[in-house]
Amino acid sequence: MRLSMDLELQDIPGQLMQSLEPFKKYKGNIISVVHHRDRKTPRGTVPVQIVFEIDPSNIENIKKHLEDNGIVVVRAGEDRFIEETSVLLIGHVLHSDLGDTINRIDSTGFAEVEDLSLRMPGIEEPSSAYLRIRATGKEEIGKSLSILRHVGAEKDLLVIEPIEAEKI
Amino acid sequence: MREVRISLVGFGIVGHGVLEVVRRKWGLLRKMGLDMKVVSVTDINGTLFDETGIDPQRLHAARTLEGIANLDIIGKEAIQKVDSDLVVEVTPTNIVHGQPGLGHIEEALSSGKHVVTSNKGPLVVAYNHLQEMAQDNGVMLKYEATVGGTMPLISLVEKNLVGNEILGIRGIFNGTCNYILTRMMEEKYTYSYALTEAQDLGIAEADPAYDVDGIDTAGKVVILANSIFGMTAKYEDVSVTGIREITPEALNLAWERGYHIKLIGEVPALTVKPMLVPRRSPLAVGGTLNVASIETDLSGTITVTGLGAGSIETASAIVSDIVSIYTSRQIDG
Ligand SMILES: NC(=O)c1ccc[n+]([C@@H]2O[C@H](COP(=O)([O-])OP(=O)(O)OC[C@H]3O[C@@H](n4cnc5c(N)ncnc54)[C@H](OP(=O)(O)O)[C@@H]3O)[C@@H](O)[C@H]2O)c1
């Protein structure tokens, strides 16, 4: 089973290696480790996000092992959507089958539309939709945006992407 | 004192600004060792020539050279016949064929004259060709005012960021679009209402297509791609979407979620399209401002902002280019 965990490490050498030990011990298969050195918490700890595959019965052991070593486990669980982005659609958003548009993202398995708001000024007027998309990683965010670009071209919708989601 | 004899080709908004800035800064320029003289002004009516330097006061109130020109020559012929060191090319932009500016710049470079221009057309159509011509003739072609008007972008990259690898540039390069989107967001105006307001204020042209369809921004993207990234991009290589389809509701929805919508040009991606810009981003400037973020390998991301257009503002970028030609030459010895 694929799981993710948010940890907070002390900013001292060796902490990261130490935090990975229990995953090895309980036969977890680490998929990604994101070390946010640039996003220190007010307490001075460094957030780390680990995505891994493991037999779920071992998760409590891992948590205990980490906590015994002074590592803060902020969250552990199935939530594997660790990246998010925002997109705005303008056009006949509803009448071009909004359900289908959302499903194109949700059906990928690596991303989902988490939040949606609509503005419909009038029947014949173009409407707008705001979508928040969450995905398993940066690359998957990129793939989701590319799917939306295609859907936009197909359904004549203007797709407005955020600048931070794309590399320059 | 170094004498700089300037031929001004094009006598519109920017042309008038150049005369005014040279007049106002005459003393300062002399302190820098430059005796700048505008020896000729050319528009479609003819050329006004004075080898001792045209008194700007004389042209102050004149909108065109009709009835003032003393030589019946225009265009390339005027550039060829007037004895000058440098041509300021400020005729109207045409992004498809680059004329008449392209012919003017070729004529100037091949007769060994430096060129400073605010005209995007020739550079979009033939940047690499023109720079080669300049090099072959031992002169310089400067064009700061073509991208972002008064905002120092080209010189920032060429001088101050020298040694850095430039990874990307993204920004707002059209003040008209920025003004329209800002007003739509602030006042909940429809696109067409904000456009007419911009037209009434002289910020948008009667035919706004060039600005609002992203053509102008795409031209600037091509210039940046070829000059800063050493590409051989053409206008057709840019994927362009303008702002006509943006609605006040969409702007409002974006705002509630922490974003502006801005028309963003990107290099080397070669795209021009409306994008969500986080409200706290340095790119989130309003009104007619332009802005550019330069991503570098050594210096991180650097953002500059300034007025993208205007008579005096654009002329200031032109005069800075002229000064830089002569000051960098002095260092060369
Ligand atoms: N305005 C700005 O703030 C700004 C900012 C950045 C860049 N630019 C660029 O700078 C250039 C000049 O802009 P502008 O606003 O000054 O334009 P403008 O007011 O339309 O002036 C253009 C001038 O060029 C003259 N002209 C046209 N064809 C000519 C020819 N074949 N030979 C000689 N002169 C000719 C025009 O004469 P007539 O009026 O008699 O036709 C006019 O005097 C354009 O390329 C523009 O894109 C402008």
Coordinates of C-alpha atoms and ligand atoms in Angstrom, one line a residue:
Chain A
M1 CA 0.0 0.0 0.0
R2 CA 1.2 3.5 -0.9
L3 CA 1.4 5.9 2.0
S4 CA 2.9 9.2 2.9
M5 CA 4.3 10.8 6.0
D6 CA 5.1 14.3 7.0
L7 CA 8.0 14.6 9.5
E8 CA 9.8 17.5 11.2
L9 CA 13.5 17.0 11.6
Q10 CA 16.0 18.8 13.8
D11 CA 18.4 20.8 11.6
I12 CA 21.4 18.7 12.5
P13 CA 23.6 16.4 10.4
G14 CA 22.5 12.7 10.3
Q15 CA 18.8 13.4 11.1
L16 CA 17.6 12.6 7.6
M17 CA 19.5 9.3 7.5
Q18 CA 18.1 8.4 10.9
S19 CA 14.6 9.2 9.8
L20 CA 14.9 6.7 7.0
E21 CA 16.1 3.8 9.1
P22 CA 12.8 2.4 10.3
F23 CA 11.5 2.3 6.7
K24 CA 14.4 -0.1 6.0
K25 CA 13.8 -2.0 9.1
Y26 CA 10.1 -2.6 8.4
K27 CA 10.7 -3.3 4.7
G28 CA 9.1 -0.2 3.4
N29 CA 9.9 0.7 -0.2
I30 CA 10.7 4.4 -0.3
I31 CA 9.3 6.2 -3.4
S32 CA 10.3 9.7 -2.7
V33 CA 11.8 11.9 0.0
V34 CA 11.3 15.7 -0.2
H35 CA 13.5 17.6 2.2
H36 CA 12.2 21.2 2.5
R37 CA 15.3 22.8 3.9
D38 CA 14.1 26.2 2.5
R39 CA 10.8 26.0 4.4
K40 CA 11.9 25.7 8.0
T41 CA 9.2 25.8 10.6
P42 CA 9.1 28.6 13.2
R43 CA 10.6 26.1 15.7
G44 CA 13.5 25.7 13.4
T45 CA 12.7 22.2 12.3
V46 CA 12.9 21.1 8.7
P47 CA 9.8 19.5 7.1
V48 CA 10.3 16.3 5.3
Q49 CA 7.7 14.4 3.2
I50 CA 8.2 10.7 2.6
V51 CA 6.1 8.6 0.2
F52 CA 6.5 4.9 0.5
E53 CA 5.0 1.5 -0.1
I54 CA 4.6 -0.8 2.9
D55 CA 2.4 -3.4 4.6
P56 CA 0.0 -1.0 6.6
S57 CA 0.3 -3.1 9.7
N58 CA 3.9 -1.8 10.1
I59 CA 3.0 1.9 10.0
E60 CA 2.6 2.1 13.8
N61 CA 6.0 0.5 14.4
I62 CA 7.6 3.1 12.1
K63 CA 5.9 5.9 13.8
K64 CA 7.0 4.7 17.2
H65 CA 10.6 4.2 16.1
L66 CA 10.7 7.7 14.7
E67 CA 9.2 9.3 17.8
D68 CA 11.5 7.4 20.1
N69 CA 14.4 9.0 18.2
G70 CA 13.0 12.5 18.7
I71 CA 11.5 12.9 15.2
V72 CA 8.1 14.6 15.1
V73 CA 5.5 12.8 13.0
V74 CA 3.1 15.5 11.9
R75 CA 0.9 13.2 9.7
A76 CA 0.9 9.7 8.5
G77 CA -1.6 8.0 6.3
E78 CA -3.0 7.2 2.9
D79 CA -3.1 10.8 1.6
R80 CA -0.6 10.5 -1.1
F81 CA -1.5 13.8 -3.0
I82 CA 1.4 15.9 -1.9
E83 CA 1.4 18.6 -4.6
E84 CA -1.3 20.9 -5.6
T85 CA -2.1 23.6 -8.1
S86 CA -4.8 25.9 -9.2
V87 CA -6.4 26.3 -12.6
L88 CA -9.1 28.6 -14.0
L89 CA -11.3 27.7 -16.9
I90 CA -13.3 30.2 -18.9
G91 CA -16.0 29.4 -21.5
H92 CA -19.0 27.1 -21.5
V93 CA -17.6 25.2 -18.6
L94 CA -20.9 23.6 -17.5
H95 CA -22.4 22.9 -20.9
S96 CA -19.2 21.2 -22.1
D97 CA -19.8 18.5 -19.5
L98 CA -18.0 19.6 -16.4
G99 CA -18.4 16.2 -14.9
D100 CA -16.4 14.7 -17.8
T101 CA -13.7 17.4 -17.5
I102 CA -13.2 16.6 -13.8
N103 CA -13.3 12.9 -14.5
R104 CA -10.4 13.2 -17.0
I105 CA -8.3 14.2 -14.0
D106 CA -9.8 11.9 -11.4
S107 CA -9.5 8.9 -13.6
T108 CA -5.7 9.2 -13.9
G109 CA -5.3 7.7 -10.4
F110 CA -2.4 10.1 -9.8
A111 CA -4.4 13.3 -9.4
E112 CA -7.8 14.5 -8.4
V113 CA -9.9 17.7 -8.5
E114 CA -10.2 18.6 -4.8
D115 CA -12.1 21.9 -4.9
L116 CA -14.3 23.5 -7.5
S117 CA -16.1 26.9 -7.6
L118 CA -18.2 28.2 -10.5
R119 CA -19.3 31.6 -11.6
M120 CA -22.2 31.7 -14.1
P121 CA -23.1 35.3 -15.0
G122 CA -25.9 34.4 -17.5
I123 CA -27.1 31.6 -19.8
E124 CA -25.3 32.7 -22.9
E125 CA -22.4 34.3 -21.1
P126 CA -19.2 32.4 -20.6
S127 CA -18.8 31.0 -17.2
S128 CA -15.7 30.4 -15.1
A129 CA -14.5 27.6 -12.9
Y130 CA -11.8 27.5 -10.4
L131 CA -10.3 24.0 -9.8
R132 CA -7.8 22.9 -7.2
I133 CA -5.9 19.9 -8.3
R134 CA -3.9 17.6 -6.1
A135 CA -1.5 15.0 -7.3
T136 CA 1.2 12.5 -6.2
G137 CA 4.1 14.7 -7.4
K138 CA 5.3 17.6 -9.4
E139 CA 5.5 15.6 -12.6
E140 CA 1.9 14.4 -12.1
I141 CA 0.8 18.0 -11.6
G142 CA 2.4 18.7 -15.0
K143 CA 0.6 15.8 -16.6
S144 CA -2.7 17.0 -15.1
L145 CA -2.2 20.5 -16.6
S146 CA -1.4 19.0 -19.9
I147 CA -4.6 16.9 -19.8
L148 CA -6.6 20.1 -19.1
R149 CA -4.9 21.9 -21.9
H150 CA -6.1 19.2 -24.3
V151 CA -9.6 19.2 -22.8
G152 CA -9.6 23.0 -23.2
A153 CA -8.7 22.8 -26.9
E154 CA -11.3 20.1 -27.4
K155 CA -14.1 22.0 -25.6
D156 CA -13.1 25.5 -26.5
L157 CA -12.3 26.5 -23.0
L158 CA -9.6 29.0 -22.0
V159 CA -7.3 27.3 -19.5
I160 CA -5.5 29.6 -17.3
E161 CA -2.5 28.0 -15.4
P162 CA -0.6 29.4 -12.5
I163 CA 2.9 30.7 -13.1
E164 CA 4.4 28.8 -10.2
A165 CA 3.3 25.4 -11.6
E166 CA 5.6 25.7 -14.6
K167 CA 9.3 26.0 -14.7
I168 CA 10.4 29.1 -16.7
Chain B
M1 CA 34.4 66.4 -26.0
R2 CA 33.0 63.7 -28.3
E3 CA 30.6 65.0 -30.9
V4 CA 27.7 62.7 -31.6
R5 CA 25.7 63.6 -34.7
I6 CA 22.3 62.0 -34.6
S7 CA 19.7 61.4 -37.4
L8 CA 16.2 61.0 -36.0
V9 CA 14.0 58.9 -38.3
G10 CA 10.4 59.0 -37.3
F11 CA 8.9 62.1 -35.7
G12 CA 5.9 60.8 -33.7
I13 CA 5.4 60.2 -30.0
V14 CA 8.8 58.7 -29.3
G15 CA 10.6 61.0 -31.8
H16 CA 9.3 64.1 -30.0
G17 CA 10.4 62.5 -26.7
V18 CA 13.9 62.0 -28.0
L19 CA 14.3 65.6 -28.9
E20 CA 12.9 66.7 -25.5
V21 CA 15.2 64.4 -23.5
V22 CA 18.3 65.4 -25.5
R23 CA 17.3 69.1 -24.8
R24 CA 16.7 68.5 -21.1
K25 CA 19.8 66.4 -20.5
W26 CA 22.1 68.4 -22.7
G27 CA 24.2 69.7 -19.8
L28 CA 24.5 66.3 -18.1
L29 CA 25.5 64.7 -21.4
R30 CA 28.2 67.3 -21.9
K31 CA 29.5 66.5 -18.4
M32 CA 29.8 62.9 -19.6
G33 CA 31.9 64.1 -22.5
L34 CA 29.2 63.8 -25.1
D35 CA 28.1 66.7 -27.3
M36 CA 24.9 65.3 -28.7
K37 CA 23.5 67.1 -31.8
V38 CA 20.4 66.0 -33.6
V39 CA 21.5 67.0 -37.1
S40 CA 18.4 65.7 -39.0
V41 CA 14.8 64.8 -38.4
T42 CA 12.9 62.8 -41.0
D43 CA 9.3 61.8 -41.3
I44 CA 7.1 61.0 -44.3
N45 CA 7.0 64.7 -45.3
G46 CA 10.7 65.1 -45.7
T47 CA 13.8 65.9 -43.7
L48 CA 14.8 68.9 -41.6
F49 CA 18.6 69.2 -41.7
D50 CA 21.0 71.5 -39.8
E51 CA 24.6 70.5 -39.4
T52 CA 25.1 72.7 -36.4
G53 CA 22.3 70.8 -34.6
I54 CA 18.5 71.4 -34.7
D55 CA 17.2 73.6 -32.0
P56 CA 14.5 71.4 -30.3
Q57 CA 12.5 74.6 -29.4
R58 CA 12.0 75.1 -33.1
L59 CA 10.2 71.7 -33.4
H60 CA 8.5 71.8 -30.0
A61 CA 5.0 72.7 -31.2
A62 CA 5.2 71.0 -34.6
R63 CA 3.4 67.7 -34.8
T64 CA 4.9 66.8 -38.2
L65 CA 7.5 68.2 -40.5
E66 CA 5.0 69.5 -43.0
G67 CA 6.1 72.9 -44.1
I68 CA 9.2 72.7 -41.9
A69 CA 11.4 70.2 -43.8
N70 CA 14.2 71.7 -45.8
L71 CA 15.2 68.6 -47.7
D72 CA 13.0 66.7 -50.0
I73 CA 14.4 63.3 -49.0
I74 CA 12.9 60.6 -46.7
G75 CA 13.6 57.0 -45.6
K76 CA 16.8 55.3 -46.8
E77 CA 17.8 58.2 -49.0
A78 CA 17.8 60.5 -46.0
I79 CA 19.8 58.1 -43.9
Q80 CA 22.4 57.7 -46.7
K81 CA 22.8 61.4 -47.5
V82 CA 22.8 63.0 -44.1
D83 CA 26.3 62.9 -42.6
S84 CA 25.7 61.4 -39.1
D85 CA 27.2 59.0 -36.6
L86 CA 24.1 57.4 -35.3
V87 CA 20.5 56.8 -36.4
V88 CA 17.6 56.8 -34.0
E89 CA 14.9 54.7 -35.7
V90 CA 11.4 55.3 -34.3
T91 CA 9.0 54.7 -37.2
P92 CA 5.9 52.5 -36.7
T93 CA 6.3 48.8 -35.9
N94 CA 5.3 46.2 -38.4
I95 CA 5.9 42.7 -37.1
V96 CA 5.2 40.9 -40.4
H97 CA 7.7 42.5 -42.7
G98 CA 9.5 44.9 -40.4
Q99 CA 9.2 47.8 -42.9
P100 CA 10.0 50.7 -43.2
G101 CA 12.2 50.3 -40.2
L102 CA 14.1 47.2 -41.5
G103 CA 15.3 49.1 -44.6
H104 CA 16.2 52.1 -42.5
I105 CA 18.3 50.1 -40.1
E106 CA 20.0 48.1 -42.9
E107 CA 20.9 51.3 -44.7
A108 CA 22.3 52.9 -41.5
L109 CA 24.4 49.9 -40.5
S110 CA 25.8 49.3 -43.9
S111 CA 26.9 52.9 -44.1
G112 CA 28.7 52.5 -40.8
K113 CA 26.3 54.3 -38.5
H114 CA 25.2 53.0 -35.0
V115 CA 21.5 52.4 -34.6
V116 CA 19.3 52.8 -31.6
T117 CA 15.7 51.9 -32.0
S118 CA 12.4 51.4 -30.2
N119 CA 10.8 49.8 -33.3
K120 CA 10.2 46.0 -32.6
G121 CA 9.3 45.1 -36.2
P122 CA 12.8 44.9 -37.7
L123 CA 14.2 43.0 -34.7
V124 CA 11.4 40.5 -34.7
V125 CA 11.9 39.8 -38.4
A126 CA 15.6 39.9 -38.7
Y127 CA 17.5 40.2 -35.3
N128 CA 20.4 37.9 -36.1
H129 CA 20.8 39.3 -39.6
L130 CA 20.9 42.9 -38.3
Q131 CA 23.4 42.1 -35.5
E132 CA 25.7 40.4 -38.0
M133 CA 25.5 43.5 -40.2
A134 CA 26.3 45.7 -37.3
Q135 CA 29.3 43.5 -36.4
D136 CA 30.6 43.4 -40.0
N137 CA 30.4 47.2 -40.2
G138 CA 32.0 47.7 -36.8
V139 CA 29.0 49.5 -35.3
M140 CA 26.4 48.8 -32.7
L141 CA 22.6 48.1 -32.7
K142 CA 20.9 48.9 -29.5
Y143 CA 17.2 48.3 -28.8
E144 CA 16.4 48.5 -25.0
A145 CA 13.3 50.5 -25.7
T146 CA 11.7 47.7 -27.8
V147 CA 11.2 45.5 -24.8
G148 CA 9.5 46.9 -21.7
G149 CA 10.1 50.5 -22.7
T150 CA 11.9 52.2 -19.9
M151 CA 12.4 49.1 -17.8
P152 CA 16.1 48.1 -18.0
L153 CA 16.0 44.5 -19.1
I154 CA 18.5 44.0 -22.0
S155 CA 21.2 46.1 -20.4
L156 CA 20.6 44.5 -17.0
V157 CA 21.2 41.1 -18.5
E158 CA 24.1 42.2 -20.8
K159 CA 25.9 44.3 -18.2
N160 CA 25.0 43.7 -14.6
L161 CA 24.2 40.0 -14.8
V162 CA 27.1 39.2 -17.1
G163 CA 28.6 35.8 -16.1
N164 CA 25.2 34.4 -15.1
E165 CA 23.4 31.8 -17.2
I166 CA 19.9 33.2 -17.9
L167 CA 17.5 30.2 -17.4
G168 CA 14.3 32.0 -18.2
I169 CA 12.5 35.3 -18.4
R170 CA 8.8 35.8 -17.7
G171 CA 6.8 38.9 -17.4
I172 CA 4.2 41.4 -18.3
F173 CA 5.4 43.2 -21.5
N174 CA 2.2 45.1 -22.5
G175 CA 1.0 48.0 -20.4
T176 CA -2.3 48.2 -22.3
C177 CA -3.3 44.6 -21.4
N178 CA -2.2 45.2 -17.9
Y179 CA -4.3 48.3 -17.6
I180 CA -7.4 46.6 -19.0
L181 CA -7.1 43.6 -16.7
T182 CA -6.4 45.8 -13.7
R183 CA -9.5 47.9 -14.3
M184 CA -11.6 44.8 -14.9
M185 CA -10.5 43.4 -11.6
E186 CA -10.7 46.5 -9.6
E187 CA -14.0 47.9 -11.0
K188 CA -15.6 44.7 -12.2
Y189 CA -15.8 46.3 -15.6
T190 CA -16.4 44.0 -18.6
Y191 CA -13.6 43.6 -21.1
S192 CA -15.2 46.0 -23.6
Y193 CA -15.9 48.7 -21.1
A194 CA -12.3 48.6 -19.8
L195 CA -11.1 48.7 -23.3
T196 CA -13.1 51.8 -24.2
E197 CA -11.8 53.5 -21.0
A198 CA -8.2 52.7 -22.1
Q199 CA -8.9 54.0 -25.5
D200 CA -10.4 57.3 -24.1
L201 CA -7.2 57.7 -22.0
G202 CA -4.9 57.1 -25.0
I203 CA -3.6 53.9 -23.5
A204 CA -5.1 51.6 -26.1
E205 CA -5.2 52.2 -29.9
A206 CA -8.4 52.6 -31.9
D207 CA -7.6 49.1 -33.3
P208 CA -6.5 47.3 -30.1
A209 CA -5.8 43.9 -31.7
Y210 CA -2.0 44.4 -31.7
D211 CA -2.1 44.7 -27.9
V212 CA -5.0 42.7 -26.7
D213 CA -4.4 39.7 -28.9
G214 CA -0.9 39.3 -27.5
I215 CA 0.9 40.2 -30.8
D216 CA 3.0 43.0 -29.3
T217 CA 4.0 40.7 -26.3
A218 CA 4.9 37.9 -28.7
G219 CA 7.1 40.3 -30.7
K220 CA 9.0 41.1 -27.5
V221 CA 9.3 37.4 -26.6
V222 CA 10.9 36.9 -30.0
I223 CA 13.4 39.7 -29.4
L224 CA 14.3 38.4 -26.0
A225 CA 14.6 34.8 -27.3
N226 CA 17.0 35.9 -30.1
S227 CA 19.0 38.5 -28.2
I228 CA 19.4 37.0 -24.7
F229 CA 18.9 33.3 -25.4
G230 CA 20.8 33.2 -28.8
M231 CA 17.8 31.5 -30.4
T232 CA 16.6 31.9 -34.0
A233 CA 13.0 32.2 -33.1
K234 CA 10.4 33.7 -35.5
Y235 CA 7.1 35.2 -34.6
E236 CA 5.2 32.1 -35.8
D237 CA 7.1 30.0 -33.2
V238 CA 5.3 31.7 -30.4
S239 CA 2.1 30.2 -29.0
V240 CA -0.1 33.2 -28.4
T241 CA -3.4 33.7 -26.5
G242 CA -4.7 37.2 -25.8
I243 CA -7.0 38.7 -23.2
R244 CA -10.3 39.1 -25.0
E245 CA -11.9 36.1 -23.4
I246 CA -11.1 37.1 -19.8
T247 CA -14.3 38.1 -17.8
P248 CA -14.7 40.1 -14.6
E249 CA -16.1 37.0 -13.0
A250 CA -13.0 35.0 -13.8
L251 CA -10.8 37.8 -12.4
N252 CA -12.9 37.9 -9.3
L253 CA -12.8 34.1 -8.8
A254 CA -9.1 34.1 -9.2
W255 CA -8.8 37.0 -6.7
E256 CA -10.7 35.1 -4.1
R257 CA -8.3 32.3 -4.4
G258 CA -5.3 34.5 -4.1
Y259 CA -4.4 35.2 -7.7
H260 CA -4.4 37.9 -10.4
I261 CA -4.8 37.1 -14.0
K262 CA -2.1 38.7 -16.1
L263 CA -0.9 38.3 -19.7
I264 CA 2.4 36.7 -19.3
G265 CA 5.2 36.3 -21.9
E266 CA 7.8 33.6 -21.4
V267 CA 11.2 32.8 -22.8
P268 CA 12.6 30.4 -23.8
A269 CA 9.2 28.7 -23.6
L270 CA 8.0 31.1 -26.4
T271 CA 4.5 31.4 -24.9
V272 CA 2.1 34.4 -24.4
K273 CA -1.0 33.6 -22.5
P274 CA -3.1 34.8 -19.6
M275 CA -1.8 33.1 -16.4
L276 CA -2.7 33.0 -12.7
V277 CA -0.2 35.2 -10.8
P278 CA -0.1 34.8 -7.0
R279 CA -1.2 38.1 -5.4
R280 CA 2.1 38.3 -3.5
S281 CA 4.3 37.5 -6.5
P282 CA 6.6 40.3 -7.6
L283 CA 5.0 39.9 -11.0
A284 CA 1.6 41.1 -9.6
V285 CA 2.0 44.8 -10.7
G286 CA -1.1 46.8 -11.8
G287 CA -2.0 49.7 -14.0
T288 CA 0.1 50.2 -17.1
L289 CA 3.3 48.8 -15.5
N290 CA 5.5 46.3 -17.1
V291 CA 7.5 43.7 -15.1
A292 CA 10.0 41.0 -15.8
S293 CA 11.5 38.2 -13.7
I294 CA 14.9 36.9 -14.8
E295 CA 15.9 33.5 -13.5
T296 CA 19.6 33.1 -13.3
D297 CA 21.9 30.4 -12.2
L298 CA 24.1 32.5 -9.9
S299 CA 21.9 35.4 -8.8
G300 CA 18.6 33.7 -8.3
T301 CA 15.5 35.4 -9.6
I302 CA 15.7 39.2 -10.2
T303 CA 12.6 41.2 -10.9
V304 CA 12.4 44.7 -12.6
T305 CA 9.4 46.8 -13.1
G306 CA 8.7 50.1 -14.8
L307 CA 6.7 52.0 -17.3
G308 CA 6.5 50.1 -20.6
A309 CA 5.6 53.1 -22.8
G310 CA 5.2 56.8 -23.0
S311 CA 7.0 59.5 -25.0
I312 CA 9.7 60.6 -22.4
E313 CA 10.0 57.2 -20.8
T314 CA 10.7 55.4 -24.1
A315 CA 13.1 58.3 -25.2
S316 CA 15.0 57.9 -21.9
A317 CA 15.8 54.3 -22.8
I318 CA 16.9 55.4 -26.2
V319 CA 19.2 58.1 -24.8
S320 CA 20.7 55.6 -22.3
D321 CA 21.4 53.3 -25.2
I322 CA 23.2 56.1 -27.1
V323 CA 25.3 56.9 -24.0
S324 CA 26.2 53.3 -23.5
I325 CA 27.5 53.0 -27.1
Y326 CA 29.9 55.8 -26.5
T327 CA 30.9 55.0 -23.0
S328 CA 31.6 51.4 -23.7
R329 CA 33.7 52.5 -26.7
Q330 CA 35.8 54.7 -24.5
I331 CA 36.7 51.7 -22.3
D332 CA 37.7 49.8 -25.5
G333 CA 40.2 52.6 -25.9
Ligands
LIG1 N1 4.8 55.2 -28.0 C1 5.4 54.5 -27.1 O1 5.3 54.6 -25.9 C2 6.4 53.4 -27.6 C3 7.0 52.6 -26.6 C4 7.9 51.6 -27.0 C5 8.1 51.4 -28.4 N2 7.5 52.2 -29.3 C6 7.8 51.9 -30.7 O2 8.5 53.1 -31.2 C7 8.1 53.4 -32.5 C8 7.6 54.8 -32.6 O3 6.4 54.9 -31.8 P1 5.6 56.2 -31.8 O4 4.6 56.0 -30.7 O5 6.4 57.4 -31.8 O6 4.8 56.1 -33.2 P2 4.1 57.2 -34.0 O7 3.7 58.3 -33.1 O8 3.1 56.6 -34.9 O9 5.3 57.9 -34.9 C9 5.8 57.2 -36.0 C10 6.6 58.3 -36.8 O10 7.2 57.7 -37.9 C11 6.9 58.4 -39.1 N3 7.0 57.6 -40.3 C12 6.2 56.7 -40.8 N4 6.7 56.1 -41.9 C13 7.9 56.7 -42.1 C14 8.9 56.5 -43.1 N5 8.8 55.7 -44.1 N6 10.0 57.3 -43.0 C15 10.1 58.2 -42.0 N7 9.2 58.4 -41.0 C16 8.1 57.6 -41.1 C17 5.5 58.9 -38.8 O11 5.1 59.9 -39.7 P3 3.6 60.3 -39.9 O12 3.0 60.5 -38.5 O13 3.6 61.6 -40.7 O14 3.0 59.2 -40.6 C18 5.6 59.3 -37.4 O15 6.3 60.6 -37.3 C19 7.1 52.3 -32.9 O16 7.8 51.3 -33.6 C20 6.6 51.8 -31.6 O17 6.1 50.5 -31.7 C21 6.6 53.1 -28.9

